[in-house]
GROMACS .gro file of C-alpha atoms in nm:
model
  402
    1UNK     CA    1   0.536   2.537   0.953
    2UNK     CA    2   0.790   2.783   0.926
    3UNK     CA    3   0.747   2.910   0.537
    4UNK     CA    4   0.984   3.198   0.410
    5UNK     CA    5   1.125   3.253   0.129
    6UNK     CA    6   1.424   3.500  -0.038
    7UNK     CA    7   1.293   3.474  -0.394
    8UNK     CA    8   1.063   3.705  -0.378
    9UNK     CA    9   1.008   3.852  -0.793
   10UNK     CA   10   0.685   3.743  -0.952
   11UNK     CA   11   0.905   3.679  -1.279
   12UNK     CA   12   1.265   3.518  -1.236
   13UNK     CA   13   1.475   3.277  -1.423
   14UNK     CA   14   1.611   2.927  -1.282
   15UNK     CA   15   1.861   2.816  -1.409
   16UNK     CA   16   2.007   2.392  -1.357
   17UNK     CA   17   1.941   2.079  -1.534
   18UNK     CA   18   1.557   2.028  -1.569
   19UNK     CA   19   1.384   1.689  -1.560
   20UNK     CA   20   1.162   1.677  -1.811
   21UNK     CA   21   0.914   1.342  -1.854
   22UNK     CA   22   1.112   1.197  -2.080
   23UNK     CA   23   1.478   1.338  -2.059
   24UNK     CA   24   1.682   1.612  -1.867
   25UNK     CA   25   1.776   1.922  -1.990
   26UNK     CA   26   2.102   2.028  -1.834
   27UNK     CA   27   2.186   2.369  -1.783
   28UNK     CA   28   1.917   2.505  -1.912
   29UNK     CA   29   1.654   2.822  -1.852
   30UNK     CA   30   1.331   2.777  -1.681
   31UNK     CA   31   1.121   3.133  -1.698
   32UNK     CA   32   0.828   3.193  -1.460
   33UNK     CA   33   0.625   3.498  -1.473
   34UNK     CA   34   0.331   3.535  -1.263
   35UNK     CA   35   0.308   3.180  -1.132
   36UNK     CA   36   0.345   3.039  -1.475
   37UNK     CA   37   0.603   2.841  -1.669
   38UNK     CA   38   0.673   3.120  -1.985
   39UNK     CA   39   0.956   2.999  -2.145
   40UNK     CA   40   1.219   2.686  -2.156
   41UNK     CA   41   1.531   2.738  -2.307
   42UNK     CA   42   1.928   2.634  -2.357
   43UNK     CA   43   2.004   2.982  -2.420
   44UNK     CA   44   2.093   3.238  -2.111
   45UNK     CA   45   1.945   3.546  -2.355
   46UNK     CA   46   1.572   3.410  -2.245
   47UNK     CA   47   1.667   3.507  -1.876
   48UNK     CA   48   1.767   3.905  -1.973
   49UNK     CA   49   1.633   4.164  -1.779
   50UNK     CA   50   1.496   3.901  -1.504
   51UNK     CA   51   1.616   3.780  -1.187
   52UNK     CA   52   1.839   3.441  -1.262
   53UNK     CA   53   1.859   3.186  -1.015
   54UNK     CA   54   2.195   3.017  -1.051
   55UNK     CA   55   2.096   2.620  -0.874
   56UNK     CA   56   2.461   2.483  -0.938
   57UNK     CA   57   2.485   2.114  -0.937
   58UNK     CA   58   2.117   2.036  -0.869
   59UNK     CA   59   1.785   1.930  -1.081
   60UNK     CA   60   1.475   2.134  -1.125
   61UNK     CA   61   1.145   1.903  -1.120
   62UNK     CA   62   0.762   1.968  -1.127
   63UNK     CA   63   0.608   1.920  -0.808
   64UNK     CA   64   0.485   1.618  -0.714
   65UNK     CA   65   0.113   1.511  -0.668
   66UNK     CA   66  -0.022   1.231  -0.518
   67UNK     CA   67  -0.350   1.050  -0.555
   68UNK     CA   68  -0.407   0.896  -0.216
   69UNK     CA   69  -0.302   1.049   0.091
   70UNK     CA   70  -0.482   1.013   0.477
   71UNK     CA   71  -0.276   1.275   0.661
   72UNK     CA   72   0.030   1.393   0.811
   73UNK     CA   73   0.206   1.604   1.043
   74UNK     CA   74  -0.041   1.474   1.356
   75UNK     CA   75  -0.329   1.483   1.127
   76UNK     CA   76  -0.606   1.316   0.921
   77UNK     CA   77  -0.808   1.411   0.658
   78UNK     CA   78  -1.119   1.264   0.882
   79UNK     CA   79  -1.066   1.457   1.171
   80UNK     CA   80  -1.325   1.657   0.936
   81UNK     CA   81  -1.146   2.029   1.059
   82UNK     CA   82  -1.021   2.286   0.768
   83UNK     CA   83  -0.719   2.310   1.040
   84UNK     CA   84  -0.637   1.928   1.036
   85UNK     CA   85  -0.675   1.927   0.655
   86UNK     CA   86  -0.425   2.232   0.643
   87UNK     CA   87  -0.179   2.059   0.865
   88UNK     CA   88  -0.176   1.777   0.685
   89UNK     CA   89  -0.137   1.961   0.365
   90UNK     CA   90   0.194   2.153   0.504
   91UNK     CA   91   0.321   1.813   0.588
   92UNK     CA   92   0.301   1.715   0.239
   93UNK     CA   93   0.406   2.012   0.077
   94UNK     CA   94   0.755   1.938   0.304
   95UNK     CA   95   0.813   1.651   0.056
   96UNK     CA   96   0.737   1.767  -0.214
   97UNK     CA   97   0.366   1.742  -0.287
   98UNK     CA   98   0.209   2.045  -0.463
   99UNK     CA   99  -0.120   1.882  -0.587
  100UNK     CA  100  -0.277   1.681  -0.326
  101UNK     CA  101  -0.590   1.451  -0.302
  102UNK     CA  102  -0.726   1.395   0.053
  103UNK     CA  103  -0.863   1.036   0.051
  104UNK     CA  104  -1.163   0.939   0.294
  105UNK     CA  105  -1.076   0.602   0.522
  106UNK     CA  106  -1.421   0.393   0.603
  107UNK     CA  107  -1.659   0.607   0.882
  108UNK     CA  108  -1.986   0.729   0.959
  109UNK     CA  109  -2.144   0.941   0.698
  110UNK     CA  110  -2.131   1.253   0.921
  111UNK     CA  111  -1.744   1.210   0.955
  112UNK     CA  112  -1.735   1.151   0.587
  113UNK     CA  113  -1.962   1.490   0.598
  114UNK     CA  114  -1.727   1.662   0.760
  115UNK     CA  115  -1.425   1.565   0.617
  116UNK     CA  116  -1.573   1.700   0.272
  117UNK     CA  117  -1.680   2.025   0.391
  118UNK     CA  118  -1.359   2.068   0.560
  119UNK     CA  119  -1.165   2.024   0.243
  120UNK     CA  120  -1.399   2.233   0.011
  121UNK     CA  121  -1.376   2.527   0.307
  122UNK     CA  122  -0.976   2.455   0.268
  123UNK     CA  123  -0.977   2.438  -0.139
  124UNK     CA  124  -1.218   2.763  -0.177
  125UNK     CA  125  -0.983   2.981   0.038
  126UNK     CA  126  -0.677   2.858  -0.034
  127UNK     CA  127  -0.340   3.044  -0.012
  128UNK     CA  128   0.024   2.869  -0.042
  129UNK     CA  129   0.032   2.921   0.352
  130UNK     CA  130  -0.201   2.632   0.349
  131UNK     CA  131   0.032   2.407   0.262
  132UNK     CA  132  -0.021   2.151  -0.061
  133UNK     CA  133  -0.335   2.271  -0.327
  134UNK     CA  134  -0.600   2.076  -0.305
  135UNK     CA  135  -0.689   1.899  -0.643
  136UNK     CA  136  -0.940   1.721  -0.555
  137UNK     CA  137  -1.069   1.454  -0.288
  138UNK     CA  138  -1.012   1.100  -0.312
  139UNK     CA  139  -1.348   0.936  -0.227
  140UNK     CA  140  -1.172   0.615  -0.085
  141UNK     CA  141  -1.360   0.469   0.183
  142UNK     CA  142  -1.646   0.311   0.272
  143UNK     CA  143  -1.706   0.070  -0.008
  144UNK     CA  144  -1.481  -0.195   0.055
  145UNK     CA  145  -1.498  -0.549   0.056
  146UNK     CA  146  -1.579  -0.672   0.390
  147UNK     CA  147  -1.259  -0.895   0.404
  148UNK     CA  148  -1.003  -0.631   0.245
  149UNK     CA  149  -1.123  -0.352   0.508
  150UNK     CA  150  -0.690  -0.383   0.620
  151UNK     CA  151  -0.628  -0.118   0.852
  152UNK     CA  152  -0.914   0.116   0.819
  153UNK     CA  153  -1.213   0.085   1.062
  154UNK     CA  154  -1.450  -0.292   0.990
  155UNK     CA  155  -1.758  -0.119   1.137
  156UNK     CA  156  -1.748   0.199   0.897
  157UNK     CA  157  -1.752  -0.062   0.583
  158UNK     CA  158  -2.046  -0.117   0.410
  159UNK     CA  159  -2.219  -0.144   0.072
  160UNK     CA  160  -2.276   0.165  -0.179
  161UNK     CA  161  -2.590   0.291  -0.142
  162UNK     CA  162  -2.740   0.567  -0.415
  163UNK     CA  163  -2.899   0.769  -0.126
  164UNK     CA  164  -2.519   0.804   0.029
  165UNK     CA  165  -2.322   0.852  -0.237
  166UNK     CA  166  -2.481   1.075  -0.474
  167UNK     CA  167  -2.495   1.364  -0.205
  168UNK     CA  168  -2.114   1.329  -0.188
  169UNK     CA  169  -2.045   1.316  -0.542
  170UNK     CA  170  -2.300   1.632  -0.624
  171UNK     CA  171  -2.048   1.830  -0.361
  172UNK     CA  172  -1.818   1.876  -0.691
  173UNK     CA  173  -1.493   1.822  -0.538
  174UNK     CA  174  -1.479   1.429  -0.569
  175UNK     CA  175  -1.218   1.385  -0.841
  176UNK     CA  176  -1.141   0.968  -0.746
  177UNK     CA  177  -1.417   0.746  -0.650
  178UNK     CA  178  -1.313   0.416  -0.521
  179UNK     CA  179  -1.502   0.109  -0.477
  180UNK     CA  180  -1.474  -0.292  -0.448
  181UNK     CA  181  -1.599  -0.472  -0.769
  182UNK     CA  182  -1.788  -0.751  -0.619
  183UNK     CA  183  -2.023  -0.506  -0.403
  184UNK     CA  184  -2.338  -0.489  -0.461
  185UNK     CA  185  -2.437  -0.180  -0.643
  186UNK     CA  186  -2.094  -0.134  -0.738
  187UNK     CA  187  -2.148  -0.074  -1.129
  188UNK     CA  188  -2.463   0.191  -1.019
  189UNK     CA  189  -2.158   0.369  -0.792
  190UNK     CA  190  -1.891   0.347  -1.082
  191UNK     CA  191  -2.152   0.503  -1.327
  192UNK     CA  192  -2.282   0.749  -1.122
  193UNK     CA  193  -1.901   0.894  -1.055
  194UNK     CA  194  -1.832   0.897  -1.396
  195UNK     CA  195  -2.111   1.094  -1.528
  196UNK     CA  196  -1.952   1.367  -1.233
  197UNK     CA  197  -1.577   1.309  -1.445
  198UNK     CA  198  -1.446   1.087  -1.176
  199UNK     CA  199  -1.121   0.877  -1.219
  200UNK     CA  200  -1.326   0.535  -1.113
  201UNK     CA  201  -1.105   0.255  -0.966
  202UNK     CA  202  -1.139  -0.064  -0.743
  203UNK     CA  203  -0.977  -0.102  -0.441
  204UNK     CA  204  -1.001  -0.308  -0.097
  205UNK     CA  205  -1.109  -0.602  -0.338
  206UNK     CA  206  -1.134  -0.955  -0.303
  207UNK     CA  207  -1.272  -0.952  -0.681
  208UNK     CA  208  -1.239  -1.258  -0.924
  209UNK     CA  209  -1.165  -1.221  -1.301
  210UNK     CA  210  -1.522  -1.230  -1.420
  211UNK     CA  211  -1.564  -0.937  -1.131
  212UNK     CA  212  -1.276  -0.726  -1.244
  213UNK     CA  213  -1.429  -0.717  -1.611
  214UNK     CA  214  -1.761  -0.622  -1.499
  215UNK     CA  215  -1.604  -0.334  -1.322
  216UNK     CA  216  -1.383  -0.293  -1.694
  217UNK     CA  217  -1.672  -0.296  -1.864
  218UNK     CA  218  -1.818   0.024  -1.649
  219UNK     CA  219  -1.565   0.174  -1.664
  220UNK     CA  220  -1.280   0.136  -1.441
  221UNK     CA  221  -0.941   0.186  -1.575
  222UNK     CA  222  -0.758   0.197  -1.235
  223UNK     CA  223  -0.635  -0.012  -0.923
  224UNK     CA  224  -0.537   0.154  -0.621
  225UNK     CA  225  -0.212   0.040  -0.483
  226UNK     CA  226  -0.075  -0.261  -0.648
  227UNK     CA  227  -0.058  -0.624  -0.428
  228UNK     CA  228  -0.174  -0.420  -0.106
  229UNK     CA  229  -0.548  -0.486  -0.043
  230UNK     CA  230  -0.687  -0.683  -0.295
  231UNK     CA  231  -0.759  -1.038  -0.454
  232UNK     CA  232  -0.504  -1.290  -0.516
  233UNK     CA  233  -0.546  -1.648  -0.668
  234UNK     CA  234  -0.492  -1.798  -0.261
  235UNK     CA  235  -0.762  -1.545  -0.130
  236UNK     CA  236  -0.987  -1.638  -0.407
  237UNK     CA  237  -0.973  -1.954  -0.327
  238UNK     CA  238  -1.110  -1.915   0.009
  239UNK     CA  239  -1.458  -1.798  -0.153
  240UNK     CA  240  -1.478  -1.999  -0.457
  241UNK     CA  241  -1.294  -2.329  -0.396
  242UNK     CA  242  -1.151  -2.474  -0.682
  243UNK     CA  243  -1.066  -2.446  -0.958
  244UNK     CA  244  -0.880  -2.167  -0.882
  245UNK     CA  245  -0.966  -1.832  -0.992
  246UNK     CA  246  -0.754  -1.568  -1.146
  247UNK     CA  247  -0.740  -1.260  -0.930
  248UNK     CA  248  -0.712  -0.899  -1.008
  249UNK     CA  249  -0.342  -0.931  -1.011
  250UNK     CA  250  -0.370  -1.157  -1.323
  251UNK     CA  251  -0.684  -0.859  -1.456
  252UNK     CA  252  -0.463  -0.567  -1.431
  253UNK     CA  253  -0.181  -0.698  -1.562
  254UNK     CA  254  -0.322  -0.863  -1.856
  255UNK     CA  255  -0.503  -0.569  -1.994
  256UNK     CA  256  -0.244  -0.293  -2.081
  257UNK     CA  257  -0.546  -0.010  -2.031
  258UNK     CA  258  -0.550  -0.022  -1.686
  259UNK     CA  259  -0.299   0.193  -1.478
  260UNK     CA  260  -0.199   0.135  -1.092
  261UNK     CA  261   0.021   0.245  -0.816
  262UNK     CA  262   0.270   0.147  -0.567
  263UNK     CA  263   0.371   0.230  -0.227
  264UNK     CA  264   0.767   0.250  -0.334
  265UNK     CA  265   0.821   0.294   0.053
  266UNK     CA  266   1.089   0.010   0.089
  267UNK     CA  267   0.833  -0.124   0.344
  268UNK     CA  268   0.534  -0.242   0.123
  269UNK     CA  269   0.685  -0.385  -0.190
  270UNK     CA  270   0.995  -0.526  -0.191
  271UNK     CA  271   1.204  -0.440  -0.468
  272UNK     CA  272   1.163  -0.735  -0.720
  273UNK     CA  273   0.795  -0.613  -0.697
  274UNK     CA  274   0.869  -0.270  -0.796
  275UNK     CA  275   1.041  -0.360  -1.076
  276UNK     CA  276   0.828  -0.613  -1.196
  277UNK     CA  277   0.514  -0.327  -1.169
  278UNK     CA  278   0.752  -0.094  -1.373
  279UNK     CA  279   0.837  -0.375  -1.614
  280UNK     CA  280   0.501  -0.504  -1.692
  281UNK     CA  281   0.306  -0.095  -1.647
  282UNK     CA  282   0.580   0.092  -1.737
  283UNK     CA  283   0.633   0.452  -1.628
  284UNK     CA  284   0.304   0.628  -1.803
  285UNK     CA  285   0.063   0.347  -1.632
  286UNK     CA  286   0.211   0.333  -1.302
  287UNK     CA  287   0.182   0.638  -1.000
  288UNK     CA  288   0.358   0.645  -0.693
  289UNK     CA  289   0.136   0.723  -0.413
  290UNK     CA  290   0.232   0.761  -0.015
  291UNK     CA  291  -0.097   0.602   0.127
  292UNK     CA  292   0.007   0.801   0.442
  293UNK     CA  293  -0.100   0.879   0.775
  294UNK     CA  294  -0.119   1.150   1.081
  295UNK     CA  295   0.217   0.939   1.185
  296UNK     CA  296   0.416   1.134   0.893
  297UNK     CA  297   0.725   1.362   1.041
  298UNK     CA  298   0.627   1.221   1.398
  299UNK     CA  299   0.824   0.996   1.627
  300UNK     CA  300   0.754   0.647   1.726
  301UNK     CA  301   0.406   0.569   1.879
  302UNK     CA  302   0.043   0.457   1.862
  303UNK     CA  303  -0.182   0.702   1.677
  304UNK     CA  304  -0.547   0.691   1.481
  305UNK     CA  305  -0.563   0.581   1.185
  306UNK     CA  306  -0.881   0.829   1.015
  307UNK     CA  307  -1.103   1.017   1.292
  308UNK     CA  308  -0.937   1.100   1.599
  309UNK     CA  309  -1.197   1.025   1.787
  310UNK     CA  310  -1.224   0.657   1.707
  311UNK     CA  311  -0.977   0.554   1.427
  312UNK     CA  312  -0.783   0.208   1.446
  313UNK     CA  313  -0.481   0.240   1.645
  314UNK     CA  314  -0.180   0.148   1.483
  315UNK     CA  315   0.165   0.174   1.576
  316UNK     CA  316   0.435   0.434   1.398
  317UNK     CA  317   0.804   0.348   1.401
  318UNK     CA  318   0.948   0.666   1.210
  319UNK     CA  319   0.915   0.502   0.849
  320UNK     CA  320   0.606   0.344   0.852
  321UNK     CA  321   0.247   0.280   1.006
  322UNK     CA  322   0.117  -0.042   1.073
  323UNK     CA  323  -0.146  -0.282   1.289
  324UNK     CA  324   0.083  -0.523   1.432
  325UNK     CA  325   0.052  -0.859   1.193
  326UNK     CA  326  -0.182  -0.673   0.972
  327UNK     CA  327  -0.175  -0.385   0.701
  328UNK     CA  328   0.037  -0.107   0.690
  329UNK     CA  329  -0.003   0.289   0.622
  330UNK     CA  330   0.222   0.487   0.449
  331UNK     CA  331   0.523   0.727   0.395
  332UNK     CA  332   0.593   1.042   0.195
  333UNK     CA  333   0.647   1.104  -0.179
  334UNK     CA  334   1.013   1.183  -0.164
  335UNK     CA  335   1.050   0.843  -0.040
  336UNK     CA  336   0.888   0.708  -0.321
  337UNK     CA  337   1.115   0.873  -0.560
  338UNK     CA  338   1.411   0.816  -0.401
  339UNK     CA  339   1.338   0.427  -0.311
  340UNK     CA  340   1.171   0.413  -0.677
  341UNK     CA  341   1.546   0.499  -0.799
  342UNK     CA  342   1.770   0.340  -0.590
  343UNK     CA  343   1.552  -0.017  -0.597
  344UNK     CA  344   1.467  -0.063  -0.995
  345UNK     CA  345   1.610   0.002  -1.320
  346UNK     CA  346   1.355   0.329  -1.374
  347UNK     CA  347   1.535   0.602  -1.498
  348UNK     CA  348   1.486   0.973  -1.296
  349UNK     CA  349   1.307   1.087  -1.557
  350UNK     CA  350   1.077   0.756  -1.532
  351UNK     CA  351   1.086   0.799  -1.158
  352UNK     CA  352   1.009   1.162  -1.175
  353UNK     CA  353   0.704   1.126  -1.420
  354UNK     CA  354   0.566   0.836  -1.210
  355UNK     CA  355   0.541   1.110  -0.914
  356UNK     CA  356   0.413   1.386  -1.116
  357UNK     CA  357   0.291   1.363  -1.460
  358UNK     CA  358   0.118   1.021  -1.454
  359UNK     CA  359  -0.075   1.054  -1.143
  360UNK     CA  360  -0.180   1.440  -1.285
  361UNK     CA  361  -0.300   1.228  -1.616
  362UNK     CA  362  -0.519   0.992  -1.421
  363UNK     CA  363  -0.663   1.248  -1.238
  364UNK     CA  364  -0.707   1.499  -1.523
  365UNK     CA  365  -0.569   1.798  -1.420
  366UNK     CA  366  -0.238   1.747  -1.643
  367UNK     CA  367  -0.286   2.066  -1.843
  368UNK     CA  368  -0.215   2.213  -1.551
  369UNK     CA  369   0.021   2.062  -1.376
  370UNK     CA  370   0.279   1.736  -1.344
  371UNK     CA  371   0.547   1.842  -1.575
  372UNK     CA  372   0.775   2.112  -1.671
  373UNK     CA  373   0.586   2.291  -1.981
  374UNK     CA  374   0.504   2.614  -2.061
  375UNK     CA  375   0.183   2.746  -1.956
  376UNK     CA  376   0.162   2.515  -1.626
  377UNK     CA  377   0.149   2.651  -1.297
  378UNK     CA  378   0.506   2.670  -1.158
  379UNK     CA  379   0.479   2.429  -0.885
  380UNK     CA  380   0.814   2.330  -0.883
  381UNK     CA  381   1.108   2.155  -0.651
  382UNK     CA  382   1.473   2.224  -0.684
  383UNK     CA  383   1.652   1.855  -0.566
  384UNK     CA  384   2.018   1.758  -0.481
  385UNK     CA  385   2.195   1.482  -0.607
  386UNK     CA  386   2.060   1.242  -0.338
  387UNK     CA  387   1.692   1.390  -0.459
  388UNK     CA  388   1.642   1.531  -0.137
  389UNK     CA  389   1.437   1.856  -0.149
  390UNK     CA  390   1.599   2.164  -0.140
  391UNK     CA  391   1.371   2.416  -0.238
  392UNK     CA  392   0.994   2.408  -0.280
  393UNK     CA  393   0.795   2.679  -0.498
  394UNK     CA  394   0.429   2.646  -0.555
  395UNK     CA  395   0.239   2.906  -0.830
  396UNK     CA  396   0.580   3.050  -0.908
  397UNK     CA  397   0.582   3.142  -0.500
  398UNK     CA  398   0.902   2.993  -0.280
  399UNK     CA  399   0.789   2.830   0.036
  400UNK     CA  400   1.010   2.670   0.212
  401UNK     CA  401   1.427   2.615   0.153
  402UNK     CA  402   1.599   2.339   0.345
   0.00000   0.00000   0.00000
């Protein structure tokens, strides 16, 4: 990944319109000294004596961080190798992802070993060469429901067992723990990651309405991405019969303390969806996550979806990863943003906090980062008109220019 950089002071001054979670600031001062945010101010006097960045005609945003992510660049987090972690990391960090959480597909519990060790070896020795920061891993897979499994891999499914996942979640870098509602053992998994200060959420869920508020009632206050892998009132129907049964679609909206994502990809959700998720969530209680895979920034083809060595295939066009008449895998943040914009009536600030600030809420690392504020790390991305990334810093530190 060819990083360089020409802004090379450890305190310096940029200077354009800043988009803050709730309005922009135009021509205004943004002071970072020593990988911090110091100061933000209308007045040029804060940026005396410093080194002022002059970013004519373009917006200044927090880095973006996103809560459920496979891989990228050729690479998955459950090839279980610090050097496939890292390379899917850089990938991110392209578009615009500073805080990243590496999210486990279904597998074996050695490749779910590995894949854990390999991020902790990553996250302890960290340096901005490596591409995104690692906030935390996304304990995703294996707990899904046997007939939501989508894309991932049917015979690494199963059940959540204490023996299996208390190991993982003593590691300490499990930040998101993710499992179907109706599983048995489900509640004993949701409390057990919350007394380790997980974000708990369903996911890959065929659950009812009486399921969904069991899993309410121990805790879970998040869905993972919106209409894509779990229970509506026609697929409850095919386990309960009838009378119908209200669905987690129904759950989630319904009950305003729940928060959820979408895949704003143009591919997943088309955009009545998105709109209707930003109408009834709004932009504090709704994330945009990629969902992506190795296939990011590659052409065309078939590649594995999780571990290399025997991952689903699925086929890559350029925009998108999918099994042929089945699920799909995602995109890249920018994307997101940019789709999120162009498709519903969210304003950039809205946009930009759904990237950002909200995800870094639900995952509780907000104080520091996901906005433009002094005293948070100054992981930050300077964008065009069009949004597209132009300049990428991460702890104060410029990476990469376009």
């Amino acid at each position: 990944m060819p990083f360089y950089t020409d802004l090379v002071a450890s305190n310096f001054c940029l200077r354009g319109d800043l988009i803050l979670p709730d309005r922009i600031l135009e021509d205004s001062y943004l002071v970072v000294r020593d990988g911090r945010i110091t100061a933000i101010e209308s007045d040029k006097s804060v940026s005396e004596g410093m080194l002022l960045v002059e970013l004519a005609d373009a917006y200044i945003s927090p880095g973006f961080v996103d809560l459920h992510v496979h891989g990228g660049g050729g690479a998955d987090y459950m090839d279980g190798t610090p050097e496939a972690v890292r390379t899917a990391n850089r990938a991110h960090l392209r578009h615009g992802t500073t805080s990243i959480f590496p999210t486990t597909t279904t597998g074996t519990p050695e490749q779910l070993h590995r894949m854990i060790q390999a991020c902790l070896a990553v996250r302890d020795y960290w340096s901005t060469a490596d591409g995104a920061a690692i906030a935390g891993i996304h304990f995703y897979g294996p707990y899904f429901a046997e007939d939501k499994v989508g894309c991932h891999s049917k015979s690494g499914r199963r059940d959540p067992t204490p023996a299996e996942y208390e190991r993982f979640l003593s590691l300490g870098i499990i930040r998101i723990a993710t499992c179907a509602a109706e599983l048995p053992g489900a509640e004993s998994f949701y409390a057990a990651a919350r007394n380790q200060r997980c974000l708990i959420t369903c996911g890959h869920s065929n659950a009812s309405w009486s399921e969904m508020k069991q899993a309410f009632d121990a805790g879970v206050r998040h869905v993972d991405h919106f209409w894509c892998a779990m229970s509506s009132v026609p697929s409850l129907r095919s386990r309960f019969g009838t009378p119908m049964q209200a669905s987690m679609e129904q759950f989630v909206i319904a009950h305003h303390e729940l928060r959820t994502e979408v895949i704003a990809d143009g591919q997943h959700l088309s955009p009545e969806l998105l709109q209707f998720a930003l109408q009834m969530k709004g932009a504090s209680r709704l994330c945009l996550v990629t969902d992506a895979n190795r296939a990011v920034d590659l052409p065309p083809g078939r590649y594995r979806f999780g571990s290399q060595e025997d991952g689903p295939w699925i086929e890559g066009d350029g925009k998108v990863g999918f099994v042929p008449g089945q699920g799909l895998a995602s995109a890249v943040v920018d994307t997101m943003v940019r789709t999120m914009k162009n498709q519903t009536s969210a304003s950039l600030p809205e946009v930009i906090r759904m990237a950002s600030l909200t995800p870094a809420e639900r995952a509780g690392i907000a104080d520091e980062v996901g906005s433009l504020a002094v005293g948070k790390r100054a992981d930050l991305l300077v964008l065009d008109r069009q949004l597209a990334i132009q300049r990428i810093l991460l702890r104060g530190e410029e990476v990469l220019q376009a």
